[in-house]
């Protein structure tokens, strides 16, 4: 009954604060609350109210910076009134305190004028350390606590806070960035804080110090020193906290810039896919499109440059950063797709590559997004989204593979696209032979001990005797196909029939992208095939033919291909086809 409780709240709805008021009222204590929101729950529980009226009084559940400063002044006004009423201080003392409070807005304006210096510090340092801490002594412990709250809110970090002299509670082994609130500290203490800052530096921490205007002893140990107007010790939390609040704001924007950088790339990829889809290209063609690979490679170089300059937040983590780097290198064609399953545990299909790229970007964007608006902070949402690219695998060759129990997971990305193009010129399959390849080395390469055997034959192939039925040593053209892993189209060595050989990779995760089967098809070509379809089906062979013909001082036209029979065009080597064209068109 001889106690006065002064509960302090912004919203007046904080459950633990209001419950404490209920408890002490039952014991007969009196209470005067300092609160921002009018007619809130707390105002009806107390005997008196001192309203701060700072900004909108509808804000709830957020750490409002303006309310913090107003609460300090409200507490000071209340304390001075009680001091005067009790006759414990002179009128001169009270008047001097009031004069200081009246000067505070001007002092805060001076601190705000330092925003470019504070911005530069945050942009330079915020990404250099993943772990942060705040410290202060005496009244500045309150400043350290308030800065910790705001940094945590803005930057989504778990941050420690403590008295400077209790620095042992801060994990210096993590080499954190430490904000030292030293402005306004009394002379008998400031020397010790300088020594403690030197200790922080010796542990490879990054000290950022807030000090009085004429204090230079921190310069040798701090990354940055913000010198603010000198102020009484009990008002110093205001200037220290204001610097910390500004630093946290610009730190959040710096972290968010990395998110924006990734977001722009993700949207650019989506737009590129949309444009290619309108051109009737599918996911496999997009992944191998040179202009797309150039776009990915350009982003990769910029991403790596930002990493080298410490402009990408470490919060991406080692795995997140490494995965994104690998995905970019695979999609830019800089790494062999054969290794994709080893790195990511799934087949290196175009669908898997794009899905993993979008999920990795979404995870990184979400980790780095820092909406600094308090309302957005309460409901942080970053649209992750995925690309809606259709994965179509239809046609005579895919149907044949499906009937035999094979799917696109048994094809490399390059071979999948080759088959999609080749099947546009295939009319029918007259027969087929399925081979099993055994004994390739860990690199997927055939050796002298590698064997091949026939598993099944159907159609016209039943009448043909395969060399593998009498000699199971892998050799000749089939050994080349296994070594290179590419689809082969040519002529049968004995019967001159048109054949297509498809290498099928293993579905064993321990043998990723190793050729385990060969499917040899006896095919008939369509009698009428459009010129664009011929060019697509020829793939790289088209460029080879073109170059050889041009060596004979002939201006190339794709129409030359129509002068070659389909069986010859796709069954003979580029050199033979080019010679045939030159003979046909030469005068």
XYZ file of C-alpha atoms in Angstrom:
587
model
C 0.000 0.000 0.000
C 3.027 2.288 0.217
C 4.095 1.577 -3.390
C 3.548 3.547 -6.595
C 3.771 1.481 -9.795
C 4.596 3.218 -13.080
C 3.766 0.791 -15.942
C 5.056 1.933 -19.343
C 3.379 0.759 -22.531
C 2.923 1.927 -26.079
C -0.337 0.156 -26.898
C -1.725 -0.317 -23.396
C -2.644 -3.882 -24.302
C 0.549 -5.734 -23.344
C -0.634 -8.771 -21.420
C 2.237 -9.170 -18.945
C 2.277 -5.441 -18.111
C -1.476 -5.325 -17.561
C -1.415 -8.504 -15.483
C 1.284 -6.985 -13.237
C -0.945 -3.923 -12.681
C -3.861 -6.171 -11.695
C -1.678 -8.009 -9.185
C -0.319 -4.910 -7.420
C -3.741 -3.238 -7.298
C -5.022 -6.225 -5.339
C -2.214 -5.548 -2.846
C -3.334 -1.929 -2.464
C -0.635 -0.195 -4.549
C -1.284 2.937 -6.580
C -0.356 3.231 -10.266
C 0.240 5.902 -12.896
C 0.797 4.644 -16.415
C 2.800 6.113 -19.278
C 1.001 5.031 -22.452
C 0.638 6.125 -26.046
C -2.756 4.707 -27.030
C -5.768 6.546 -25.678
C -8.552 4.609 -23.957
C -6.543 1.400 -24.125
C -6.988 -1.384 -21.551
C -4.169 -0.129 -19.339
C -5.691 3.341 -18.939
C -8.753 1.852 -17.184
C -6.643 -0.195 -14.734
C -4.526 2.653 -13.302
C -5.153 5.621 -11.028
C -3.618 8.101 -13.447
C -2.428 8.362 -17.057
C 0.406 10.273 -18.661
C -0.139 10.117 -22.428
C 2.872 10.321 -24.719
C 0.680 10.897 -27.809
C 3.574 10.053 -30.113
C 2.388 9.476 -33.681
C -0.640 7.333 -34.408
C -2.087 5.835 -31.254
C -3.413 2.795 -33.132
C -0.009 1.092 -33.404
C 0.175 -2.202 -31.554
C 2.651 -5.074 -31.252
C 5.544 -3.190 -32.835
C 8.672 -1.611 -31.374
C 7.949 2.057 -32.113
C 11.095 4.199 -31.990
C 9.238 7.472 -31.436
C 7.358 5.968 -28.482
C 10.672 4.979 -26.875
C 12.007 8.561 -26.963
C 8.677 9.964 -25.754
C 8.582 7.459 -22.882
C 12.016 8.608 -21.660
C 10.857 12.238 -21.577
C 7.501 11.336 -20.002
C 9.330 9.376 -17.302
C 11.660 12.320 -16.691
C 8.765 14.785 -16.425
C 6.949 12.524 -13.975
C 10.099 11.989 -11.901
C 10.865 15.710 -11.768
C 7.320 16.485 -10.638
C 7.522 13.949 -7.818
C 11.004 15.214 -6.885
C 9.721 18.779 -6.663
C 6.593 17.726 -4.776
C 8.740 15.889 -2.241
C 11.088 18.852 -1.939
C 14.145 16.689 -2.682
C 15.626 18.962 -5.393
C 15.860 22.718 -5.850
C 13.890 24.710 -8.400
C 17.175 25.461 -10.175
C 17.881 21.758 -10.588
C 14.422 21.103 -12.015
C 14.658 24.104 -14.341
C 18.039 22.946 -15.632
C 16.643 19.494 -16.393
C 13.710 21.005 -18.254
C 16.038 23.189 -20.317
C 17.990 20.084 -21.340
C 14.810 18.356 -22.426
C 13.751 21.390 -24.446
C 17.128 21.234 -26.251
C 16.789 17.535 -27.072
C 14.900 17.983 -30.378
C 17.705 20.201 -31.701
C 20.295 17.657 -30.568
C 18.344 14.879 -32.267
C 18.256 16.949 -35.463
C 22.049 17.140 -35.323
C 22.207 13.352 -35.033
C 19.797 12.988 -37.937
C 22.058 15.193 -40.044
C 24.710 12.449 -39.695
C 22.554 9.996 -41.649
C 24.863 9.798 -44.679
C 27.814 8.846 -42.474
C 25.630 6.283 -40.710
C 24.315 4.972 -44.020
C 27.846 4.503 -45.376
C 28.844 2.572 -42.262
C 25.832 0.251 -42.447
C 26.346 -0.399 -46.150
C 29.999 -1.238 -45.576
C 29.725 -3.318 -42.409
C 26.277 -4.908 -42.217
C 27.166 -7.743 -44.584
C 30.603 -8.437 -43.133
C 29.396 -10.192 -39.977
C 26.525 -12.594 -39.486
C 26.489 -12.127 -35.684
C 25.807 -8.797 -33.978
C 25.747 -7.552 -30.395
C 25.019 -4.300 -28.539
C 26.597 -3.110 -25.282
C 26.318 -0.120 -22.956
C 27.107 0.834 -19.363
C 24.865 2.530 -16.805
C 21.846 4.213 -18.437
C 23.231 3.241 -21.848
C 22.389 -0.395 -21.131
C 18.817 0.733 -21.904
C 20.076 2.159 -25.206
C 21.826 -1.120 -26.006
C 18.632 -3.049 -25.250
C 16.490 -0.750 -27.389
C 18.946 -0.896 -30.308
C 18.984 -4.672 -29.994
C 15.187 -4.742 -30.261
C 15.170 -2.515 -33.333
C 18.012 -4.322 -35.066
C 16.259 -7.607 -34.431
C 12.987 -6.225 -35.787
C 14.480 -4.650 -38.893
C 17.173 -7.179 -39.761
C 15.590 -10.428 -38.482
C 18.564 -11.414 -36.372
C 19.058 -12.921 -32.959
C 21.233 -10.294 -31.281
C 22.789 -10.327 -27.814
C 22.851 -7.287 -25.509
C 24.728 -6.719 -22.277
C 26.598 -4.293 -20.035
C 30.024 -3.504 -21.456
C 31.696 -4.745 -18.298
C 29.847 -8.067 -18.614
C 31.207 -8.643 -22.113
C 32.056 -12.240 -21.229
C 28.398 -13.034 -21.869
C 28.850 -12.083 -25.526
C 30.253 -14.831 -27.708
C 33.389 -13.109 -28.948
C 34.484 -16.309 -30.671
C 31.852 -15.563 -33.327
C 33.766 -12.356 -34.163
C 30.564 -10.286 -34.087
C 29.809 -6.757 -35.101
C 29.383 -4.892 -31.786
C 27.615 -1.559 -31.379
C 29.100 0.199 -28.316
C 26.867 2.856 -26.733
C 29.410 5.163 -25.067
C 28.060 8.689 -25.628
C 27.262 10.465 -22.349
C 29.261 8.026 -20.226
C 30.838 9.597 -17.134
C 34.584 10.229 -17.078
C 35.294 7.598 -14.440
C 33.901 4.882 -16.714
C 34.730 5.921 -20.284
C 38.390 4.835 -20.005
C 37.310 1.302 -19.140
C 34.954 1.205 -22.133
C 37.847 2.220 -24.390
C 39.861 -0.716 -23.009
C 36.912 -3.093 -23.490
C 36.570 -1.924 -27.095
C 40.258 -2.731 -27.606
C 39.537 -6.229 -26.298
C 36.667 -6.573 -28.787
C 39.033 -5.614 -31.568
C 41.683 -8.085 -30.414
C 39.069 -10.850 -30.802
C 38.562 -9.762 -34.433
C 35.159 -8.272 -33.713
C 33.965 -5.171 -35.574
C 33.260 -2.429 -32.987
C 31.023 0.458 -34.040
C 31.155 3.139 -31.337
C 28.773 5.981 -30.477
C 30.794 8.555 -28.517
C 30.757 12.180 -27.381
C 31.758 14.878 -29.858
C 35.324 15.338 -28.579
C 36.148 11.713 -27.724
C 38.898 10.281 -29.982
C 40.293 7.416 -27.916
C 38.093 4.860 -29.691
C 39.510 5.618 -33.134
C 42.344 3.094 -32.889
C 39.989 0.206 -32.149
C 36.654 0.962 -33.836
C 35.619 0.396 -37.438
C 33.491 3.522 -37.228
C 32.969 6.187 -34.546
C 29.858 8.370 -34.543
C 30.462 11.511 -32.515
C 27.259 13.053 -31.180
C 26.602 16.229 -29.141
C 27.506 15.861 -25.471
C 24.491 15.317 -23.230
C 23.774 14.441 -19.598
C 24.265 10.801 -18.732
C 20.611 10.124 -17.927
C 19.507 11.503 -21.321
C 22.297 9.797 -23.277
C 20.167 6.752 -24.201
C 18.272 9.048 -26.574
C 21.250 9.994 -28.754
C 22.840 6.548 -28.578
C 19.587 4.867 -29.514
C 18.897 7.309 -32.337
C 22.219 6.478 -33.979
C 21.557 2.766 -33.482
C 18.071 3.055 -34.950
C 19.377 4.803 -38.060
C 22.214 2.318 -38.454
C 19.759 -0.584 -38.209
C 17.461 1.002 -40.782
C 20.240 1.362 -43.348
C 21.588 -2.093 -42.490
C 18.179 -3.580 -43.264
C 18.072 -1.759 -46.596
C 21.557 -3.032 -47.410
C 20.583 -6.639 -46.689
C 17.363 -6.177 -48.638
C 19.292 -4.897 -51.667
C 20.777 -8.371 -52.067
C 17.237 -9.752 -52.019
C 16.190 -7.216 -54.667
C 19.149 -8.212 -56.854
C 18.083 -11.868 -56.775
C 14.414 -10.952 -57.192
C 15.128 -9.015 -60.398
C 17.035 -11.978 -61.829
C 14.221 -14.384 -60.943
C 11.664 -12.145 -62.666
C 13.956 -11.802 -65.681
C 14.213 -15.586 -65.971
C 10.438 -15.908 -65.705
C 9.918 -13.299 -68.417
C 12.475 -15.007 -70.660
C 10.703 -18.337 -70.205
C 7.371 -16.687 -71.004
C 8.766 -15.198 -74.207
C 10.333 -18.482 -75.285
C 7.098 -20.329 -74.524
C 5.224 -17.928 -76.812
C 7.732 -18.903 -79.506
C 6.670 -22.547 -78.975
C 9.968 -23.515 -77.357
C 9.715 -26.024 -74.556
C 11.656 -26.405 -71.325
C 14.438 -28.475 -72.902
C 15.039 -26.027 -75.730
C 15.040 -23.097 -73.285
C 17.684 -24.754 -71.091
C 19.989 -25.197 -74.103
C 19.221 -21.862 -75.782
C 22.519 -19.973 -76.124
C 21.031 -16.562 -75.369
C 19.465 -17.950 -72.203
C 22.762 -19.504 -71.127
C 24.480 -16.155 -71.741
C 21.913 -14.409 -69.524
C 22.508 -16.907 -66.716
C 26.286 -16.622 -67.093
C 26.112 -12.816 -66.947
C 24.170 -13.015 -63.679
C 26.654 -15.593 -62.358
C 29.593 -13.233 -62.939
C 27.775 -10.355 -61.200
C 26.763 -12.597 -58.282
C 30.344 -13.766 -57.785
C 31.629 -10.177 -58.011
C 29.226 -9.104 -55.277
C 30.325 -12.024 -53.126
C 33.981 -11.075 -53.574
C 33.166 -7.498 -52.513
C 31.130 -8.632 -49.459
C 27.927 -7.284 -50.987
C 25.939 -10.500 -50.614
C 24.701 -11.273 -47.078
C 26.270 -14.254 -45.356
C 22.782 -15.207 -44.146
C 22.395 -17.119 -47.401
C 24.606 -19.680 -45.705
C 27.327 -21.801 -47.236
C 24.920 -24.395 -48.661
C 22.526 -21.825 -50.081
C 25.292 -19.866 -51.759
C 27.065 -22.973 -53.067
C 23.858 -24.482 -54.441
C 22.978 -21.286 -56.285
C 26.484 -21.017 -57.749
C 26.342 -24.631 -58.951
C 22.866 -24.219 -60.447
C 23.962 -21.137 -62.349
C 26.983 -22.967 -63.741
C 24.868 -25.955 -64.820
C 22.245 -23.758 -66.490
C 24.912 -21.711 -68.257
C 26.417 -24.908 -69.672
C 29.661 -24.565 -67.734
C 29.362 -27.873 -65.886
C 28.588 -31.329 -67.328
C 25.011 -32.360 -66.607
C 26.377 -35.802 -65.782
C 27.464 -34.476 -62.369
C 24.120 -32.855 -61.472
C 22.725 -35.851 -59.576
C 25.910 -36.088 -57.510
C 25.509 -32.455 -56.407
C 21.736 -32.349 -55.893
C 20.539 -35.930 -55.537
C 18.120 -35.699 -58.479
C 18.479 -36.260 -62.196
C 19.885 -33.407 -64.250
C 16.696 -32.885 -66.235
C 15.636 -29.428 -67.385
C 12.619 -29.578 -65.086
C 14.761 -30.404 -62.049
C 17.262 -27.674 -62.884
C 14.610 -24.988 -63.218
C 12.679 -26.167 -60.148
C 15.826 -26.104 -58.022
C 16.856 -22.705 -59.397
C 13.506 -21.129 -58.529
C 13.360 -22.765 -55.090
C 16.959 -21.716 -54.301
C 16.275 -18.145 -55.412
C 13.051 -18.046 -53.409
C 14.813 -19.304 -50.291
C 17.607 -16.745 -50.667
C 15.176 -13.904 -51.386
C 13.065 -14.827 -48.391
C 16.148 -14.996 -46.172
C 17.351 -11.564 -47.262
C 14.097 -9.651 -47.693
C 13.926 -6.914 -45.047
C 10.683 -4.901 -45.272
C 11.379 -2.047 -42.864
C 7.754 -1.000 -42.561
C 6.491 -2.232 -39.184
C 3.194 -3.554 -40.533
C 4.925 -5.508 -43.283
C 7.305 -6.861 -40.676
C 4.445 -8.401 -38.701
C 3.290 -10.378 -41.705
C 6.480 -10.893 -43.691
C 5.563 -12.512 -46.990
C 7.757 -13.056 -50.001
C 6.118 -14.784 -52.939
C 8.262 -17.769 -53.738
C 6.381 -19.004 -56.780
C 7.605 -21.500 -59.313
C 7.817 -21.469 -63.033
C 4.837 -23.068 -64.733
C 6.606 -24.634 -67.680
C 4.974 -27.620 -69.273
C 7.159 -30.662 -69.709
C 5.879 -32.414 -72.833
C 7.458 -35.677 -73.946
C 5.231 -37.081 -76.659
C 5.951 -38.737 -79.964
C 6.948 -41.999 -81.567
C 10.368 -42.321 -79.906
C 9.183 -41.405 -76.401
C 6.244 -43.790 -76.773
C 8.611 -46.588 -77.757
C 10.833 -45.890 -74.736
C 7.789 -45.864 -72.449
C 6.622 -49.247 -73.699
C 10.040 -50.642 -72.795
C 10.003 -49.160 -69.281
C 12.228 -46.146 -69.884
C 11.348 -42.477 -69.340
C 13.001 -39.075 -69.722
C 14.922 -39.743 -66.502
C 17.035 -42.177 -68.539
C 18.094 -39.453 -70.976
C 20.608 -36.641 -70.634
C 19.258 -33.144 -71.279
C 21.051 -32.893 -74.644
C 19.834 -36.295 -75.825
C 16.278 -35.540 -74.759
C 16.216 -32.454 -76.990
C 17.886 -34.374 -79.856
C 15.205 -37.068 -79.692
C 12.416 -34.469 -79.646
C 13.810 -33.009 -82.862
C 14.641 -36.295 -84.582
C 11.228 -37.859 -84.036
C 9.738 -35.143 -86.272
C 11.352 -36.887 -89.261
C 10.656 -40.512 -88.209
C 7.695 -42.243 -89.878
C 7.886 -45.699 -88.289
C 10.051 -48.112 -86.301
C 10.461 -51.463 -88.019
C 12.427 -53.199 -85.326
C 14.642 -52.716 -82.288
C 17.388 -54.271 -80.184
C 17.998 -53.520 -76.514
C 21.548 -53.944 -75.194
C 22.885 -53.965 -71.636
C 26.291 -52.322 -71.028
C 28.326 -53.447 -68.017
C 31.725 -52.610 -66.559
C 32.215 -48.910 -67.274
C 34.535 -47.130 -64.841
C 33.556 -44.537 -62.218
C 33.879 -41.779 -64.811
C 31.274 -43.530 -66.941
C 33.883 -44.386 -69.554
C 34.175 -47.806 -71.207
C 37.348 -49.826 -70.697
C 38.793 -52.919 -72.322
C 36.781 -54.982 -69.807
C 33.434 -53.325 -70.599
C 30.898 -55.747 -72.033
C 27.656 -55.546 -74.000
C 24.931 -58.148 -74.361
C 21.579 -58.382 -76.102
C 18.564 -58.304 -73.771
C 15.754 -58.363 -76.345
C 15.006 -58.021 -80.062
C 11.788 -57.331 -81.933
C 10.572 -56.765 -85.500
C 13.118 -56.695 -88.284
C 15.922 -56.923 -85.740
C 15.033 -60.553 -84.918
C 16.392 -61.621 -88.297
C 19.656 -59.787 -87.708
C 22.548 -61.391 -85.853
C 24.257 -58.939 -83.544
C 28.000 -59.212 -82.975
C 27.232 -58.868 -79.245
C 25.557 -62.285 -79.362
C 28.878 -63.964 -80.119
C 31.412 -61.457 -78.740
C 30.321 -59.464 -75.702
C 33.341 -57.127 -75.697
C 32.172 -53.542 -76.221
C 33.894 -52.194 -79.327
C 33.450 -50.208 -82.510
C 30.670 -47.630 -82.965
C 28.806 -48.750 -79.837
C 31.902 -48.135 -77.711
C 32.131 -44.612 -79.143
C 28.446 -44.031 -78.344
C 28.919 -45.190 -74.735
C 32.035 -43.039 -74.324
C 30.467 -39.877 -75.757
C 26.950 -40.542 -74.489
C 25.335 -38.994 -77.578
C 22.435 -40.173 -79.755
C 23.736 -41.740 -82.961
C 22.051 -41.850 -86.342
C 23.621 -43.627 -89.311
C 23.649 -46.688 -91.520
C 23.930 -50.305 -90.508
C 27.408 -51.633 -91.219
C 26.186 -54.889 -92.810
C 22.705 -54.150 -94.160
C 22.825 -50.391 -94.862
C 19.541 -49.878 -92.992
C 18.807 -46.563 -91.276
C 19.472 -46.925 -87.554
C 19.074 -44.728 -84.524
C 20.960 -45.606 -81.331
C 19.796 -44.037 -78.046
C 22.080 -44.289 -74.986
C 20.029 -44.743 -71.806
C 21.607 -43.808 -68.488
C 21.340 -45.698 -65.212
C 18.627 -44.884 -62.665
C 20.947 -45.987 -59.855
C 21.841 -42.877 -57.763
C 25.320 -44.311 -57.215
C 25.872 -44.420 -61.002
C 24.502 -41.066 -62.155
C 24.444 -40.476 -65.924
C 26.405 -43.638 -66.730
C 25.208 -45.337 -69.911
C 23.633 -48.650 -68.899
C 21.578 -49.537 -71.985
C 21.692 -48.922 -75.725
C 18.443 -48.960 -77.695
C 19.050 -49.566 -81.413
C 16.073 -48.736 -83.654
C 15.527 -49.678 -87.319
C 13.650 -46.612 -88.604
C 11.822 -45.334 -91.674
C 11.931 -41.634 -92.517
C 8.950 -39.560 -93.503
C 8.733 -38.877 -97.209
C 7.843 -35.221 -96.735
C 9.662 -33.226 -94.093
C 9.736 -29.425 -93.868
C 13.096 -27.711 -94.222
C 13.011 -26.247 -90.653
C 12.349 -29.754 -89.279
C 15.341 -31.116 -91.200
C 17.588 -28.356 -89.831
C 16.410 -29.017 -86.259
C 16.860 -32.773 -86.584
C 20.381 -32.373 -87.964
C 21.408 -30.315 -84.918
C 25.162 -29.566 -84.919
C 25.607 -31.627 -88.079
C 23.836 -28.856 -90.024
C 26.537 -26.317 -89.131
C 29.239 -28.855 -90.040
C 27.734 -29.463 -93.502
C 27.300 -25.727 -94.057
C 30.941 -24.948 -93.207
C 32.312 -27.620 -95.549
C 30.143 -26.419 -98.435
C 31.230 -22.804 -97.849
C 34.867 -23.862 -98.111
C 34.126 -24.415 -101.827
C 33.259 -20.703 -102.252
C 29.541 -21.461 -102.344
C 27.037 -19.184 -100.631
C 25.089 -21.470 -98.327
C 21.314 -21.878 -98.480
C 19.389 -24.360 -96.342
C 17.464 -25.380 -99.465
C 20.550 -27.380 -100.486
C 19.468 -30.004 -97.936
C 16.383 -30.827 -100.045
C 18.677 -32.158 -102.761
C 19.818 -35.026 -100.498
C 17.701 -38.123 -99.819
C 16.616 -38.465 -96.202
C 18.461 -41.778 -95.739
C 21.660 -40.193 -97.008
C 21.200 -36.863 -95.226
C 20.847 -38.527 -91.829
C 22.750 -41.734 -92.494
C 26.003 -40.421 -93.906
C 28.697 -38.265 -92.336
C 28.668 -34.482 -92.668
C 31.639 -34.732 -95.041
C 29.821 -37.154 -97.386
C 26.650 -35.066 -97.381
C 28.585 -31.864 -98.094
C 30.448 -33.519 -100.993
C 27.127 -34.662 -102.432
C 25.688 -31.133 -102.232
C 28.766 -29.597 -103.863
C 28.560 -32.088 -106.734
C 24.854 -31.344 -107.234
C 25.115 -27.555 -107.376
C 28.490 -27.112 -109.036
C 28.247 -26.053 -112.709
